[in-house]
mmCIF file of C-alpha atoms in Angstrom:
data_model
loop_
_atom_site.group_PDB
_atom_site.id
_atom_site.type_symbol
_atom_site.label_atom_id
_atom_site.label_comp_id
_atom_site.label_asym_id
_atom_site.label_seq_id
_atom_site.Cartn_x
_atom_site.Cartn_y
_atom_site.Cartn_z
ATOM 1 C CA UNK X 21 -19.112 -230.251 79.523
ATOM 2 C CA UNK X 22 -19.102 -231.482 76.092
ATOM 3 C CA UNK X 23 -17.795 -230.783 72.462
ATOM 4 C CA UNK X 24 -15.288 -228.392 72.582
ATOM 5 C CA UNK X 25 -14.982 -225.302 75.090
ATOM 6 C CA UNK X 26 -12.610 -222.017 74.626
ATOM 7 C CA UNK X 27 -12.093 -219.517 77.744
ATOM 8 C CA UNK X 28 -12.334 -217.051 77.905
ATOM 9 C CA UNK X 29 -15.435 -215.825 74.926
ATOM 10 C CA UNK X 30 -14.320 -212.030 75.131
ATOM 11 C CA UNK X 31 -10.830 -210.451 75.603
ATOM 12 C CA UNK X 32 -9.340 -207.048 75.572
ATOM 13 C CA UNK X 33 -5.728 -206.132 76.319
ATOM 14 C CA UNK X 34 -3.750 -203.779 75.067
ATOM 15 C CA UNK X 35 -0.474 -204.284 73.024
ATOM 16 C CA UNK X 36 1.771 -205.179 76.242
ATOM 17 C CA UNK X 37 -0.346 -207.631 77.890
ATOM 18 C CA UNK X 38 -0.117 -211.184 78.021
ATOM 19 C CA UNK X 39 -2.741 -213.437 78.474
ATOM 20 C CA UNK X 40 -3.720 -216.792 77.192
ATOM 21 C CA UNK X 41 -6.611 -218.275 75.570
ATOM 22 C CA UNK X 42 -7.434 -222.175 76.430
ATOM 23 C CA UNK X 43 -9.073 -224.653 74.574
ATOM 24 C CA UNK X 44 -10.468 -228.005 76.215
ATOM 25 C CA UNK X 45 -11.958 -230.697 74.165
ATOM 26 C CA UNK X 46 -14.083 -233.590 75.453
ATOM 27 C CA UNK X 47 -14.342 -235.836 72.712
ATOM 28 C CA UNK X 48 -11.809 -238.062 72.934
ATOM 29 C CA UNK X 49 -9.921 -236.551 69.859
ATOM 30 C CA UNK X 50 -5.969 -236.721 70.044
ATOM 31 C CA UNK X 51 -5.450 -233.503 67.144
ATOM 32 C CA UNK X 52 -6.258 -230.216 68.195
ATOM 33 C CA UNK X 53 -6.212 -227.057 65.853
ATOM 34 C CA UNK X 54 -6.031 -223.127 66.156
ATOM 35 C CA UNK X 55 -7.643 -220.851 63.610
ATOM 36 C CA UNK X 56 -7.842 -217.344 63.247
ATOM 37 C CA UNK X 57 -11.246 -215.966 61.649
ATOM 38 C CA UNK X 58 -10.895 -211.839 60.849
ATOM 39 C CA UNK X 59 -13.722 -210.290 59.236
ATOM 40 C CA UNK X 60 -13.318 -210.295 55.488
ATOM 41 C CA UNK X 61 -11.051 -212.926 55.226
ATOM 42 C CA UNK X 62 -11.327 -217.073 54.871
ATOM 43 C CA UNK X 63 -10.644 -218.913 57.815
ATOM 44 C CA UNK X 64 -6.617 -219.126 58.705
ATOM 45 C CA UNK X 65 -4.879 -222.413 60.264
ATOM 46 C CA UNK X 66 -2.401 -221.283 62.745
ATOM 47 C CA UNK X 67 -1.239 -224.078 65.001
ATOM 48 C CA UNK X 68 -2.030 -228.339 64.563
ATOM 49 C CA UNK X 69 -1.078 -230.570 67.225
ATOM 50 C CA UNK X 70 -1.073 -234.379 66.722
ATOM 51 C CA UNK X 71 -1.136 -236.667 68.998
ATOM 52 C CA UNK X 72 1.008 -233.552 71.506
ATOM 53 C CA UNK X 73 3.299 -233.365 68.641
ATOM 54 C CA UNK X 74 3.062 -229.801 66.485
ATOM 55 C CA UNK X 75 2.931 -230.557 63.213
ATOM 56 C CA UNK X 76 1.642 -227.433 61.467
ATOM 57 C CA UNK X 77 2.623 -223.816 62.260
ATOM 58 C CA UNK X 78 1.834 -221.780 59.287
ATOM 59 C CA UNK X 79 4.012 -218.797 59.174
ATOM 60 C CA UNK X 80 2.605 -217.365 62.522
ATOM 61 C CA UNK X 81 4.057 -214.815 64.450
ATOM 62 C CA UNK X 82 6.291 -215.373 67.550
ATOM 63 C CA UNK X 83 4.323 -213.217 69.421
ATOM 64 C CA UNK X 84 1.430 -215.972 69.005
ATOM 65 C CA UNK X 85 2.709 -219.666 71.323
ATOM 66 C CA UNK X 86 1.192 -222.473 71.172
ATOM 67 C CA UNK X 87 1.119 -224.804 74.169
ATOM 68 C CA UNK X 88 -0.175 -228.290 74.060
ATOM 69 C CA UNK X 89 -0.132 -230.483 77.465
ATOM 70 C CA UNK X 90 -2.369 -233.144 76.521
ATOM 71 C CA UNK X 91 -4.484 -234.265 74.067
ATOM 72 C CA UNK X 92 -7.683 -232.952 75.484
ATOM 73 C CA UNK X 93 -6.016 -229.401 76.287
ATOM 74 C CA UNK X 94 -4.646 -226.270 73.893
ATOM 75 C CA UNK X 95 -3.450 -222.821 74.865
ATOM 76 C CA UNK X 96 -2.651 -220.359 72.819
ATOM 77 C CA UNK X 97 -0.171 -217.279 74.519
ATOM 78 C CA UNK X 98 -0.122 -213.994 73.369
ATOM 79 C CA UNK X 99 1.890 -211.297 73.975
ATOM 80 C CA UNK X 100 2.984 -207.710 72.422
ATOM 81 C CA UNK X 101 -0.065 -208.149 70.218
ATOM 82 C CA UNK X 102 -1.120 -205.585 67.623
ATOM 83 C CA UNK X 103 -4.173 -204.203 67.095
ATOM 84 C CA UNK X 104 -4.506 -206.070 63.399
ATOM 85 C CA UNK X 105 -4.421 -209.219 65.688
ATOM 86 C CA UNK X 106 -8.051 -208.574 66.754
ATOM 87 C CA UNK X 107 -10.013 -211.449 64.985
ATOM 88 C CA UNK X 108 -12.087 -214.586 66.635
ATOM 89 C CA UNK X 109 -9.958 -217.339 67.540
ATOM 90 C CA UNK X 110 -11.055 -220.782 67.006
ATOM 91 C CA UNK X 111 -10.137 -223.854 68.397
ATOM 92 C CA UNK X 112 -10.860 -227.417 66.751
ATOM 93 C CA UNK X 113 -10.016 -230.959 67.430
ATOM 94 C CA UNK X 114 -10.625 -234.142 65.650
ATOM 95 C CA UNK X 115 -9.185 -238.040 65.665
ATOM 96 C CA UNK X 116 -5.707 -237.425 64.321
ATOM 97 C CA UNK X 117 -5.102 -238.857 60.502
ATOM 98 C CA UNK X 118 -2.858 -240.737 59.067
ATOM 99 C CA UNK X 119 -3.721 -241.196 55.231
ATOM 100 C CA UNK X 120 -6.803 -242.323 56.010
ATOM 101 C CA UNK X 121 -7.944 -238.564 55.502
ATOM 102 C CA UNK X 122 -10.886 -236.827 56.166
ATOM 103 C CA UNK X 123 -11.689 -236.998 59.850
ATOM 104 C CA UNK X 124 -13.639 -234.215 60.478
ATOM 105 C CA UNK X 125 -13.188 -231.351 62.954
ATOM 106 C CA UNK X 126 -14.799 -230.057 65.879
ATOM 107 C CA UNK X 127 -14.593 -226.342 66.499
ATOM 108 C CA UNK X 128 -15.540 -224.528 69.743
ATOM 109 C CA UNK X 129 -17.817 -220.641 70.082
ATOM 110 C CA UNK X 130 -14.277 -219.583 69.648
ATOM 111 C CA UNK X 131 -12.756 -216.643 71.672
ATOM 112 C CA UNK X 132 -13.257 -212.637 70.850
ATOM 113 C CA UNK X 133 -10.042 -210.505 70.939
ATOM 114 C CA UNK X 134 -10.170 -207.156 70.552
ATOM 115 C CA UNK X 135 -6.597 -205.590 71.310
ATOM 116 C CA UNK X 136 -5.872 -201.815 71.583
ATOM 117 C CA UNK V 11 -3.777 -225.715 43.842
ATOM 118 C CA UNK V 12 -6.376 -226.630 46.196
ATOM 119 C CA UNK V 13 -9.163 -224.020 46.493
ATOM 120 C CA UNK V 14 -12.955 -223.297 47.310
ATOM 121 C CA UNK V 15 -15.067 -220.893 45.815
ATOM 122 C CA UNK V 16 -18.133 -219.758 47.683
ATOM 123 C CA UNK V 17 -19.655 -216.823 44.994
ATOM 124 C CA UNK V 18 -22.080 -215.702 46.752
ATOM 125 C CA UNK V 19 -21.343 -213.561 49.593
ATOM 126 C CA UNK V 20 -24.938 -212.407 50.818
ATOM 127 C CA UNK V 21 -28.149 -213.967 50.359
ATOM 128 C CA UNK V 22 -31.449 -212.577 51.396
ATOM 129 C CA UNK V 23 -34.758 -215.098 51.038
ATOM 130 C CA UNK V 24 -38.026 -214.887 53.284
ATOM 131 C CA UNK V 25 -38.915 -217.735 55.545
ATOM 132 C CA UNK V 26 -40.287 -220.662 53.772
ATOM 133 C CA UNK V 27 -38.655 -219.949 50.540
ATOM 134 C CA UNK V 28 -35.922 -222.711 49.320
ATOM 135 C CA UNK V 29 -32.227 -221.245 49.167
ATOM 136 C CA UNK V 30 -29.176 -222.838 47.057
ATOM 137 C CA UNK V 31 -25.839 -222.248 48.695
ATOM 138 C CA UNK V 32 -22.575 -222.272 45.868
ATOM 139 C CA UNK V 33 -19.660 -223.757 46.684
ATOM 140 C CA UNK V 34 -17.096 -224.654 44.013
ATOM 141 C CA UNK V 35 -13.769 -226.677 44.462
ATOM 142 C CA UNK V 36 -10.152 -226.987 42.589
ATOM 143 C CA UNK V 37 -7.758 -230.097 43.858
ATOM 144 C CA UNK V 38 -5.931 -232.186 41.547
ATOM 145 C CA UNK V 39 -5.668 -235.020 44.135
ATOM 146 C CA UNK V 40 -8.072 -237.898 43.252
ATOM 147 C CA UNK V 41 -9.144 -238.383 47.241
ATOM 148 C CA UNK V 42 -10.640 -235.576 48.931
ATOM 149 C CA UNK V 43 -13.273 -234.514 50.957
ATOM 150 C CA UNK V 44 -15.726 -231.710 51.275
ATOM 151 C CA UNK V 45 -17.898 -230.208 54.283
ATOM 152 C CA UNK V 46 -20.275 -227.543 55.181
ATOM 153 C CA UNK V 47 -20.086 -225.900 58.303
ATOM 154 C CA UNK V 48 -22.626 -223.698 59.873
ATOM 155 C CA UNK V 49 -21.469 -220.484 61.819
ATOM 156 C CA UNK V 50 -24.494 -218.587 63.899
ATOM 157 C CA UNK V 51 -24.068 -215.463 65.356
ATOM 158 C CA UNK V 52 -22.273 -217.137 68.175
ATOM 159 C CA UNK V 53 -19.452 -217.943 66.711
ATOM 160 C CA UNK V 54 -19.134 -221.397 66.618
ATOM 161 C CA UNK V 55 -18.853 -223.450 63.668
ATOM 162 C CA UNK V 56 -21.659 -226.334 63.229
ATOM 163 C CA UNK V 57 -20.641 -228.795 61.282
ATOM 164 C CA UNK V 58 -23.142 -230.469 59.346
ATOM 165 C CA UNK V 59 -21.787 -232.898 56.128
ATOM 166 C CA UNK V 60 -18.492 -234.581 55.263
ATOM 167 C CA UNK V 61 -18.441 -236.076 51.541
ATOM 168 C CA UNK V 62 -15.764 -238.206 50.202
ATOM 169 C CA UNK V 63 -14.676 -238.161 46.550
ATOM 170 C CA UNK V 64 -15.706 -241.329 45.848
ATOM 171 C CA UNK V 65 -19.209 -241.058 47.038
ATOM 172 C CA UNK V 66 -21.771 -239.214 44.876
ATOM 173 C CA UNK V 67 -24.561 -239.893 45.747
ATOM 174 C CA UNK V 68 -27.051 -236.985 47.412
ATOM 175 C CA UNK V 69 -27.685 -236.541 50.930
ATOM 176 C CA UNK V 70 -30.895 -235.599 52.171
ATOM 177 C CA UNK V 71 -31.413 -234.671 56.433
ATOM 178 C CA UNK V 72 -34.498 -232.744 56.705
ATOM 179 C CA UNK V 73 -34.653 -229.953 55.416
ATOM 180 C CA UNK V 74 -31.229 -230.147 54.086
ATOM 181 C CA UNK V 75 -29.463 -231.576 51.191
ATOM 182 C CA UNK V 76 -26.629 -231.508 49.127
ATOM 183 C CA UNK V 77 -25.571 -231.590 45.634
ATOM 184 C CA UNK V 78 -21.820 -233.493 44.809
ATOM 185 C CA UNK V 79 -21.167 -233.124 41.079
ATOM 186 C CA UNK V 80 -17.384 -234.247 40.515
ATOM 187 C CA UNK V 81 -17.754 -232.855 36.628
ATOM 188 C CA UNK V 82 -18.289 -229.565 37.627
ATOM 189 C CA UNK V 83 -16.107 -229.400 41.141
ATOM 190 C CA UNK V 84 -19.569 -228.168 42.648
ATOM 191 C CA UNK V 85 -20.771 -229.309 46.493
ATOM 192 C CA UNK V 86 -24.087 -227.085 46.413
ATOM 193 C CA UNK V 87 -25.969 -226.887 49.488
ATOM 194 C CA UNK V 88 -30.096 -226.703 49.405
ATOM 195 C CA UNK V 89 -32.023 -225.059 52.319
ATOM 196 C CA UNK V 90 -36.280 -226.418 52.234
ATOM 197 C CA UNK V 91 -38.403 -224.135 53.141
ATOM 198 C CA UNK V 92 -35.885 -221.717 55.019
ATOM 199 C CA UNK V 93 -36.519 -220.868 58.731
ATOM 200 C CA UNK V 94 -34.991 -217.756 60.904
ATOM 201 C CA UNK V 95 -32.738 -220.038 62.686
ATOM 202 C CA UNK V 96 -31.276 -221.093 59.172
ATOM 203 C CA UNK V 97 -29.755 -217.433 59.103
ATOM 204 C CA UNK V 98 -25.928 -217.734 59.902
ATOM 205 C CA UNK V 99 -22.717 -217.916 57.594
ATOM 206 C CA UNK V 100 -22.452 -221.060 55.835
ATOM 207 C CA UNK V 101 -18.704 -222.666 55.267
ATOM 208 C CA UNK V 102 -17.677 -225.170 52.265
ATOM 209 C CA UNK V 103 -14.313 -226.731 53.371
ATOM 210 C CA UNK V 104 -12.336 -229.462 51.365
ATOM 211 C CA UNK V 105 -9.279 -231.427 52.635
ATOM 212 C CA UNK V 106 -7.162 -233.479 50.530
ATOM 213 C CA UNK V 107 -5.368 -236.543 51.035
ATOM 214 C CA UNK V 108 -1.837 -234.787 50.746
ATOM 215 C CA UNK V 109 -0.530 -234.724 54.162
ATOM 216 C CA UNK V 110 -0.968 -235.791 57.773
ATOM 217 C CA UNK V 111 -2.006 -232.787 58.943
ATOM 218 C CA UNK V 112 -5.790 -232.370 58.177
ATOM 219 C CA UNK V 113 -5.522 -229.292 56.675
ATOM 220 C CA UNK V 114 -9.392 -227.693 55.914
ATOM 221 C CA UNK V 115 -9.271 -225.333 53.140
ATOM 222 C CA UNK V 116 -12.308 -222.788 53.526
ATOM 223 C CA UNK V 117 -14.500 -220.910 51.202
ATOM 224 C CA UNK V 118 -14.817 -217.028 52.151
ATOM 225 C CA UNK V 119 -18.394 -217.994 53.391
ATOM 226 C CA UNK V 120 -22.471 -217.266 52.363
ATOM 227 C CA UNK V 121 -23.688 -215.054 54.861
ATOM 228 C CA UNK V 122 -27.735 -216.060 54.619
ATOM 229 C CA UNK V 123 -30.385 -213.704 55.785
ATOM 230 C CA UNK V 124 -33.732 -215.304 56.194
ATOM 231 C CA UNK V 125 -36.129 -212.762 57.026
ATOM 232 C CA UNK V 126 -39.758 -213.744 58.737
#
C-alpha cells in the first residue's frame, strides 16, 4: 500500500450505531488530519494530531472521537450520529511543522457516510 | 482574516480549449503558502503545487501552470489544451505561518467540466 488509505469507502448506519472509520498512512508522516467535506460547503478541519499529540479539535461534536495510536494510524468513532452528519470524510497526513510552515498534506479517497 | 476566494463555481470548456482557474487570497501574515489540489470523482484530493510567499516566480509542469501575483492576492491556475481527465473539482488552499498546527484554509472549489 502506499499514500494514504481510509476504510471503509462507503458507510451507512443509522443514528444509534457505532462504527469507526480508519485512516492508515504510509509515508512516513508523523501529523495526521480529519476533514469533513459536505456538499456545498468548503472543506472543514475536524481533528490534527502531531506527533500522537491532538493539537487541533475545532469545535466538533462529542459524538465525533478521535483516536490516534501511532503516527501512521487515525480513527475516527462515531456514534448517535445525525443525519446532517452525512458528508465525505477525509483523512490527511503530512511531516508535522514547527514554524517552518508549509509542509504539505496528503489526503486519502476519503470515506462516504450516509447516516439515516 | 485569512481567506480564499475561488469565484467561479462551474466551468464548462471543450477538450483542447485552455481554461483559467480563479483563486484569490486575504492573510495579513507576511509568510504563507498556497496550493491547488485536484479532487476527481473519486474523492480523493490530488495535490498538485505548493507556493511560498516569497517565491514568485511561475511554474510550468506540462500542461499546467500557475500564476502567483502577491499585488493582487491572486494564485490563478492555467489548464493547456484541456483533456476529459482534467474534469474534477479544483481546490486553492493557503496556510499561514501562525501556528503549529498546519491549518489549510480552502476555497469553496471550481468544479471543471471538460466535455469531448
Amino acid at each position: 500500500e502506499t499514500g494514504v488509505t481510509q476504510t471503509p469507502r462507503h458507510l451507512v448506519m443509522g443514528m444509534t450505531n457505532k462504527k469507526s472509520l480508519k485512516c492508515e498512512q504510509h509515508l512516513g508522516h508523523n501529523a495526521m488530519y480529519w476533514y469533513k467535506q459536505s456538499a456545498k460547503k468548503p472543506l472543514e478541519l475536524m481533528f490534527v494530531y502531531s506527533l500522537e499529540e491532538r493539537v487541533e479539535n475545532n469545535s466538533v461534536p462529542s459524538r465525533f472521537s478521535p483516536e490516534c495510536p501511532n503516527s501512521s494510524h487515525l480513527f475516527l468513532h462515531l456514534h448517535t450520529l445525525q443525519p446532517e452528519d452525512s458528508a465525505l470524510y477525509l483523512c490527511a497526513s503530512s511531516q508535522a511543522t514547527g514554524r517552518s510552515g508549509g509542509e504539505t498534506q496528503y489526503f486519502g479517497p476519503g470515506t462516504r457516510l450516509l447516516v439515516l | 482574516a485569512q481567506k480564499v476566494t475561488q469565484a467561479q463555481t462551474e466551468i464548462s470548456v471543450v477538450e483542447k480549449e485552455d481554461v483559467t482557474l480563479d483563486c484569490v487570497y486575504e492573510t495579513r501574515d507576511t509568510t504563507y503558502y498556497l496550493f491547488w489540489y485536484k479532487q476527481p470523482p473519486s474523492g480523493e484530493l490530488v495535490f498538485l503545487i505548493r507556493r511560498n510567499s516569497f517565491d514568485e516566480q511561475n511554474e510550468i509542469s506540462g500542461r499546467y501552470s500557475w500564476n502567483f501575483q502577491k499585488s493582487t492576492s491572486s494564485f490563478n491556475f492555467t489548464i493547456t489544451a484541456s483533456q476529459v481527465v482534467d474534469s474534477a473539482v479544483y481546490f486553492c488552499a493557503l496556510r499561514t505561518d501562525g501556528g503549529a498546527t498546519n491549518k489549510l484554509i480552502f476555497g469553496t472549489g471550481t468544479l471543471l467540466a471538460v466535455q469531448p
